[in-house]
XYZ file of C-alpha atoms in Angstrom:
490
model
C 73.873 -27.746 173.950
C 74.521 -25.863 170.742
C 73.611 -27.682 167.512
C 75.385 -26.802 164.271
C 74.981 -27.417 160.584
C 78.187 -28.812 159.092
C 79.391 -29.839 155.631
C 78.861 -33.438 154.551
C 81.727 -35.491 155.947
C 82.930 -39.063 155.688
C 80.958 -41.069 158.213
C 79.404 -44.417 158.846
C 76.457 -43.503 156.624
C 78.548 -43.944 153.509
C 79.060 -47.668 154.059
C 75.604 -48.501 155.268
C 74.139 -49.625 151.970
C 76.472 -52.634 151.921
C 74.309 -54.264 154.579
C 71.713 -55.691 152.233
C 68.767 -57.737 153.511
C 67.504 -60.952 151.952
C 64.326 -59.946 150.073
C 61.997 -62.528 151.577
C 63.385 -62.057 155.063
C 62.624 -58.377 155.810
C 64.536 -56.957 158.746
C 64.767 -53.516 160.291
C 67.259 -51.205 158.631
C 70.576 -51.424 160.412
C 73.493 -49.112 159.752
C 75.430 -45.926 160.010
C 75.398 -42.842 162.113
C 72.916 -40.078 161.528
C 70.744 -41.864 158.967
C 67.379 -41.114 160.582
C 65.392 -38.896 162.925
C 66.873 -35.603 161.747
C 63.649 -33.761 160.990
C 63.710 -32.004 164.358
C 67.420 -31.244 164.250
C 67.981 -27.899 162.574
C 70.876 -25.434 162.454
C 71.079 -23.110 165.415
C 70.542 -20.028 163.307
C 66.964 -21.225 162.730
C 66.294 -21.842 166.430
C 67.955 -19.136 168.460
C 66.046 -16.015 167.427
C 67.321 -12.642 168.613
C 69.426 -14.125 171.434
C 71.769 -15.804 168.933
C 72.787 -12.378 167.731
C 74.254 -11.437 171.075
C 78.024 -11.183 171.266
C 78.290 -14.057 173.741
C 76.219 -16.396 171.631
C 78.113 -15.373 168.525
C 81.406 -16.164 170.213
C 80.053 -19.492 171.447
C 78.895 -20.438 167.973
C 82.180 -19.422 166.380
C 84.140 -21.629 168.773
C 81.759 -24.533 168.258
C 82.159 -24.323 164.497
C 85.922 -24.141 164.893
C 85.955 -27.265 167.054
C 83.718 -29.247 164.777
C 85.696 -28.241 161.702
C 88.946 -29.215 163.404
C 87.502 -32.563 164.524
C 86.197 -33.436 161.075
C 89.279 -32.380 159.110
C 92.143 -33.368 161.423
C 92.734 -29.788 162.551
C 93.760 -28.280 165.877
C 91.175 -29.773 168.226
C 93.193 -28.982 171.344
C 93.546 -25.332 170.320
C 89.790 -25.001 169.891
C 89.203 -26.559 173.296
C 91.748 -24.273 174.958
C 89.947 -21.304 173.413
C 86.756 -22.354 175.187
C 84.874 -24.450 172.621
C 82.169 -26.678 174.096
C 82.968 -30.371 173.395
C 79.293 -31.245 173.813
C 78.198 -29.323 170.707
C 76.341 -31.537 168.203
C 75.627 -31.244 164.512
C 72.188 -31.784 162.997
C 72.645 -35.572 163.171
C 73.664 -35.550 166.820
C 77.378 -36.086 166.217
C 79.814 -34.441 168.588
C 83.461 -33.630 167.910
C 84.293 -36.904 169.668
C 82.258 -38.832 167.101
C 84.245 -37.228 164.296
C 87.711 -37.820 165.712
C 86.772 -41.406 166.595
C 85.644 -42.076 163.035
C 88.932 -40.634 161.784
C 91.011 -42.635 164.273
C 92.538 -39.526 165.879
C 93.348 -40.997 169.281
C 95.172 -37.912 170.587
C 92.198 -35.667 169.802
C 89.831 -38.159 171.440
C 91.881 -38.073 174.645
C 91.945 -34.266 174.574
C 88.182 -34.031 174.097
C 87.527 -36.410 176.992
C 89.901 -34.408 179.183
C 87.752 -31.353 178.453
C 84.533 -33.162 179.342
C 83.361 -34.815 176.127
C 80.621 -37.356 176.805
C 81.672 -40.876 175.801
C 78.043 -41.985 175.897
C 76.733 -39.211 173.602
C 74.574 -40.704 170.867
C 73.805 -39.684 167.317
C 70.264 -39.526 165.985
C 70.296 -43.290 165.431
C 71.908 -44.100 168.749
C 75.564 -44.649 167.910
C 78.401 -43.541 170.172
C 81.948 -42.489 169.328
C 83.026 -46.074 169.988
C 80.691 -47.263 167.228
C 82.363 -44.799 164.875
C 85.875 -45.973 165.667
C 84.800 -49.597 165.224
C 82.971 -48.852 161.964
C 86.219 -47.650 160.406
C 88.484 -50.177 162.136
C 90.615 -47.834 164.249
C 91.707 -50.385 166.837
C 94.016 -48.110 168.835
C 91.291 -45.487 169.163
C 88.794 -48.181 170.118
C 90.956 -49.450 172.956
C 91.679 -45.919 174.166
C 87.976 -45.055 174.252
C 87.226 -48.237 176.196
C 90.029 -47.465 178.644
C 88.480 -44.024 179.213
C 85.102 -45.580 179.963
C 83.304 -46.162 176.650
C 80.816 -49.018 176.878
C 81.703 -51.899 174.515
C 78.215 -53.316 175.076
C 76.350 -50.120 174.164
C 73.706 -50.542 171.479
C 72.374 -48.199 168.842
C 68.624 -47.742 168.661
C 68.340 -50.764 166.346
C 70.468 -52.903 168.645
C 73.837 -52.698 166.871
C 76.883 -53.007 169.119
C 80.364 -51.655 168.314
C 81.436 -55.239 167.590
C 78.747 -55.556 164.930
C 79.929 -52.379 163.231
C 83.487 -53.700 163.144
C 82.307 -57.067 161.819
C 80.010 -55.725 159.124
C 82.958 -53.847 157.617
C 85.475 -56.668 157.952
C 87.716 -55.170 160.621
C 88.950 -58.455 162.068
C 91.662 -56.995 164.310
C 89.250 -54.484 165.813
C 86.651 -57.188 166.392
C 89.218 -59.398 168.090
C 90.381 -56.576 170.358
C 86.814 -55.732 171.355
C 86.189 -59.288 172.503
C 89.545 -60.228 174.006
C 90.481 -56.888 175.583
C 87.227 -54.984 176.050
C 85.015 -57.973 176.829
C 82.446 -57.372 174.077
C 79.721 -60.010 173.800
C 80.286 -62.011 170.624
C 76.746 -63.448 170.889
C 74.893 -60.103 171.093
C 72.220 -59.561 168.435
C 70.490 -56.621 166.784
C 66.768 -55.946 167.074
C 66.371 -58.095 163.959
C 68.320 -60.926 165.567
C 71.517 -60.701 163.547
C 74.813 -61.255 165.327
C 78.216 -59.897 164.364
C 78.823 -63.180 162.549
C 75.667 -62.727 160.435
C 76.866 -59.279 159.390
C 80.374 -60.424 158.539
C 78.928 -63.273 156.451
C 76.456 -60.989 154.679
C 79.237 -58.721 153.484
C 81.650 -61.503 152.566
C 84.323 -60.957 155.209
C 85.708 -64.486 155.453
C 88.614 -63.671 157.757
C 86.313 -61.837 160.169
C 84.008 -64.859 160.132
C 86.919 -67.091 161.116
C 88.062 -64.693 163.843
C 84.578 -64.413 165.354
C 84.133 -68.183 165.277
C 87.475 -68.626 167.036
C 86.193 -66.259 169.715
C 83.136 -68.421 170.306
C 80.545 -67.055 167.863
C 77.953 -69.670 166.902
C 78.155 -70.450 163.181
C 74.577 -71.769 163.288
C 73.029 -68.843 165.187
C 69.558 -67.830 163.946
C 68.171 -64.337 163.424
C 64.511 -63.403 163.937
C 63.563 -65.073 160.633
C 65.479 -68.245 161.394
C 68.303 -67.316 159.019
C 71.804 -68.495 159.793
C 75.059 -66.859 158.686
C 75.255 -69.288 155.761
C 71.927 -67.951 154.433
C 73.433 -64.469 154.362
C 76.708 -65.541 152.766
C 74.740 -67.379 150.071
C 72.406 -64.450 149.396
C 75.393 -62.114 149.151
C 77.057 -64.465 146.670
C 80.153 -64.879 148.804
C 81.368 -68.335 147.820
C 84.556 -68.042 149.867
C 82.675 -66.994 152.979
C 80.172 -69.810 152.498
C 83.086 -72.223 152.253
C 84.640 -70.778 155.409
C 81.387 -71.219 157.341
C 80.997 -74.792 156.132
C 84.580 -75.558 157.150
C 83.748 -74.185 160.605
C 80.831 -76.578 160.985
C 77.873 -74.667 159.552
C 74.929 -76.817 158.458
C 74.829 -77.020 154.676
C 71.022 -76.946 154.344
C 69.553 -75.179 157.391
C 65.938 -74.031 157.137
C 64.664 -70.558 157.989
C 61.111 -69.889 159.200
C 59.890 -70.284 155.608
C 61.879 -73.534 155.224
C 64.172 -71.912 152.652
C 67.767 -73.124 152.537
C 70.920 -71.158 151.676
C 70.729 -72.744 148.219
C 67.334 -71.079 147.718
C 68.928 -67.738 148.566
C 71.889 -68.267 146.264
C 69.568 -69.291 143.422
C 67.190 -66.374 143.952
C 70.084 -63.931 143.756
C 71.758 -65.654 140.804
C 74.835 -66.427 142.895
C 76.118 -69.326 140.829
C 79.475 -69.619 142.594
C 77.943 -69.735 146.053
C 75.342 -72.241 144.858
C 78.097 -74.477 143.486
C 79.947 -74.408 146.817
C 76.767 -75.444 148.624
C 76.067 -78.274 146.191
C 79.667 -79.470 146.420
C 79.150 -79.674 150.184
C 76.013 -81.783 149.888
C 73.148 -79.288 149.680
C 69.903 -80.823 148.406
C 69.387 -79.534 144.867
C 65.587 -79.963 144.932
C 64.949 -78.814 148.508
C 61.444 -77.375 148.901
C 60.427 -74.499 151.157
C 57.034 -74.052 152.816
C 55.436 -73.194 149.447
C 57.090 -76.054 147.635
C 59.528 -73.727 145.884
C 62.815 -75.318 144.833
C 66.087 -73.499 144.113
C 65.389 -74.049 140.399
C 62.064 -72.219 140.751
C 63.860 -69.350 142.494
C 66.497 -69.029 139.781
C 63.979 -69.348 136.947
C 61.559 -66.783 138.344
C 64.394 -64.256 138.645
C 65.787 -64.941 135.173
C 69.211 -66.184 136.242
C 70.268 -68.204 133.206
C 73.695 -69.370 134.411
C 72.400 -70.432 137.812
C 69.471 -72.278 136.239
C 71.805 -74.104 133.858
C 74.118 -75.087 136.696
C 71.233 -76.406 138.820
C 69.954 -78.489 135.904
C 73.452 -79.865 135.313
C 73.619 -80.791 138.998
C 70.436 -82.826 138.717
C 67.605 -80.415 139.492
C 64.258 -81.773 138.302
C 63.108 -79.574 135.405
C 59.407 -80.220 136.010
C 59.396 -80.321 139.813
C 56.098 -78.737 140.928
C 55.626 -76.169 143.675
C 52.812 -76.559 146.204
C 50.414 -74.989 143.687
C 51.670 -77.175 140.864
C 53.812 -74.620 139.052
C 57.102 -75.642 137.486
C 60.203 -73.649 136.649
C 58.762 -73.208 133.152
C 55.641 -71.573 134.604
C 57.803 -69.122 136.556
C 60.115 -68.343 133.642
C 57.269 -67.714 131.180
C 55.238 -65.661 133.642
C 58.218 -63.419 134.352
C 59.110 -63.081 130.643
C 62.539 -64.722 130.528
C 62.619 -66.151 126.969
C 66.208 -67.419 126.949
C 65.585 -69.207 130.199
C 62.383 -70.696 128.771
C 64.390 -71.966 125.806
C 66.975 -73.510 128.134
C 64.277 -75.306 130.125
C 62.617 -76.583 126.956
C 65.994 -77.844 125.718
C 66.344 -79.757 128.988
C 62.964 -81.407 128.551
C 60.615 -79.175 130.546
C 56.973 -79.917 129.725
C 55.093 -77.013 128.157
C 51.795 -78.811 128.780
C 52.363 -79.482 132.496
C 49.235 -78.310 134.345
C 49.411 -76.326 137.567
C 46.764 -76.929 140.222
C 44.618 -74.217 138.628
C 45.027 -75.898 135.205
C 47.362 -73.143 133.985
C 49.818 -74.315 131.333
C 53.141 -72.680 130.470
C 51.826 -72.540 126.897
C 48.832 -70.522 128.122
C 51.167 -68.027 129.754
C 53.224 -67.660 126.575
C 50.105 -66.582 124.735
C 48.768 -64.267 127.442
C 51.767 -62.333 128.798
C 52.048 -59.184 126.667
C 55.656 -58.516 127.670
C 56.902 -61.915 126.463
C 58.874 -61.592 123.225
C 61.123 -64.226 121.697
C 64.544 -62.938 120.598
C 64.835 -63.499 116.844
C 67.869 -65.752 117.162
C 65.867 -68.213 119.285
C 62.869 -68.642 117.009
C 64.293 -71.113 114.450
C 65.912 -73.383 117.067
C 62.697 -73.308 119.098
C 60.820 -74.818 116.176
C 63.448 -77.507 115.842
C 62.633 -78.625 119.392
C 59.261 -80.014 118.160
C 57.370 -78.227 120.896
C 53.676 -78.870 121.521
C 53.083 -75.123 121.185
C 55.406 -73.288 118.815
C 56.277 -69.579 118.691
C 54.247 -69.383 115.464
C 51.164 -70.633 117.298
C 51.762 -68.108 120.070
C 52.383 -65.187 117.704
C 49.320 -66.130 115.626
C 47.194 -66.276 118.748
C 48.490 -62.834 119.741
C 48.314 -61.300 116.266
C 52.028 -60.489 116.156
C 52.560 -60.063 112.404
C 56.201 -59.027 112.764
C 57.103 -62.271 114.541
C 55.027 -64.305 112.074
C 56.843 -62.758 109.095
C 60.214 -63.453 110.683
C 59.314 -67.076 111.365
C 58.125 -67.589 107.819
C 61.376 -66.137 106.448
C 63.281 -68.486 108.782
C 61.592 -71.439 107.096
C 59.082 -72.386 109.786
C 56.241 -74.503 108.408
C 52.962 -72.588 108.417
C 50.959 -75.759 109.042
C 52.929 -77.064 112.036
C 50.578 -78.781 114.470
C 50.186 -79.069 118.216
C 49.608 -82.513 119.800
C 45.874 -81.839 119.356
C 46.428 -81.192 115.650
C 45.863 -77.445 115.647
C 47.779 -75.282 113.193
C 48.618 -71.604 113.738
C 45.626 -70.792 111.522
C 43.299 -72.676 113.881
C 44.624 -70.561 116.731
C 44.437 -67.241 114.901
C 40.809 -67.796 113.909
C 39.770 -68.912 117.396
C 41.423 -65.826 118.877
C 39.547 -63.598 116.372
C 42.896 -62.406 115.009
C 41.472 -61.673 111.558
C 44.559 -59.906 110.221
C 46.867 -62.699 111.409
C 44.574 -65.330 109.891
C 44.453 -63.428 106.602
C 48.236 -63.172 106.526
C 48.591 -66.932 107.105
C 46.127 -67.728 104.309
C 47.904 -65.354 101.925
C 51.259 -66.883 102.883
C 50.028 -70.356 101.961
C 48.652 -71.857 105.174
C 46.113 -74.576 104.465
C 42.477 -74.039 105.432
C 41.850 -77.778 105.150
C 44.169 -79.305 107.756
C 42.135 -81.287 110.274
C 42.943 -81.461 113.943
C 42.339 -84.475 116.186
C 38.643 -83.626 116.323
C 38.381 -83.442 112.557
C 38.000 -79.651 112.595
C 39.686 -77.549 109.902
C 40.579 -73.841 109.990
C 37.754 -73.331 107.474
C 35.358 -74.928 109.977
C 36.656 -72.585 112.681
C 36.033 -69.576 110.423
C 32.384 -70.533 110.127
C 32.089 -71.248 113.844
C 34.086 -68.390 115.400
C 33.746 -65.405 113.042
C 30.639 -63.417 112.199
C 29.765 -62.381 108.656
C 31.585 -59.052 108.846
C 34.742 -60.708 110.173
C 34.616 -63.383 107.460
C 34.272 -60.718 104.780
C 37.185 -58.783 106.262
C 39.273 -61.966 106.365
C 38.744 -62.578 102.650
C 39.465 -58.944 101.789
C 42.640 -58.787 103.876
C 43.909 -62.115 102.551
C 43.533 -60.845 98.994
C 45.324 -57.614 99.905
C 48.201 -59.591 101.424
C 48.430 -61.762 98.273
C 48.609 -58.722 96.038
C 51.306 -57.177 98.214
C 53.343 -60.382 98.115
C 53.009 -60.446 94.350
C 54.276 -56.891 94.029
C 57.194 -57.615 96.379
C 58.176 -60.720 94.416
C 58.084 -58.810 91.106
C 60.028 -55.908 92.630
């Protein structure tokens, strides 16, 4: 058969990206026509050599191009066929003229092509037939006509997608209903990754299609290869209405996948506050733990979803609930550099000194993650929270002079202490942040404040800094004092 290069046309490929997979439940890519396996499909002018230049081949190619152009643009398909065009000609993605007219819903052209010998079972490079194309775009009349002419409603693409799945994933309820009730399509069929038509409708938020499929016998609690049910997919997609529809149809509110994650975990991970609220209203467990002890609050905090985190806390989520390795939401939020979320958790009573199993503290993370920066508007209210480790301690430990200057201007006390009695100057000296320590001294921080062990910053200078560092500290402190004096006079 002749293969032709054609212009880019509207096809199933354009909608494929809407079928998004849950990130911790990887599944094979599933979607539109012609997306893969095209490396060995090249235009005929690159394959035919000298023979293509013959008059007969030239005529054949001209007719094939005419047919394909007519099929893809709504032109005179019958005229091209009557002139001798071969209906079996494919483009570089394996699509025949029948694929194109089916995707466009041109029933008359589809009948004409079949009358001239078009193959109803012809597949594109990813295994889809013309019937898949008609279903993808919801052309019910064309679908029924193709089935009447012998198209297989059970035929699968190479990744296991049936025509019913393509109708469902795009929300074509009437087409889906006709496939099942008239054509006898299997409503329980699943892709290679285990997803049914109902999973796909739920994933893309097609509530009416979900209801139609359920009325036709689809199982609302069917599992895919990862143990995910349609409600998991509706929650991950953030489709609150679809989640509500599934629950009304009898879906379990807190089913577990293979990793013991619930739909609420998925909603929280994606920041789908509305879907999460629907699940909680229906009785979902707010502190459900998966196989790693992760709660929905952990999922929301690690991803930086402020609104979802706030809603979970308002609904009773435990702020300091530990994962299997002892990490809390505050650990996850600090590690992933979400300062506003950290502030929210601290406001709600999260413990900055809560140890993980490896003894890691959220306060340790604040001082070690280079990308963590407090927004200026949060710094004063943070100090008013009376935290065990303040932003001034953290910025002194990291040598961040800009943040230290801002905090001082905001009225933060330079000698604020941790529960162990350490001031920011203690921390700066221990961290060998000579410039930061010098700035604190010049700004008025006391070198004589004792911590719980009776150690002063002056003691730490003698213990932690060598002679050269001590000399530099004195010199820099004097330079900072002189600069402050000039600024005050100016």
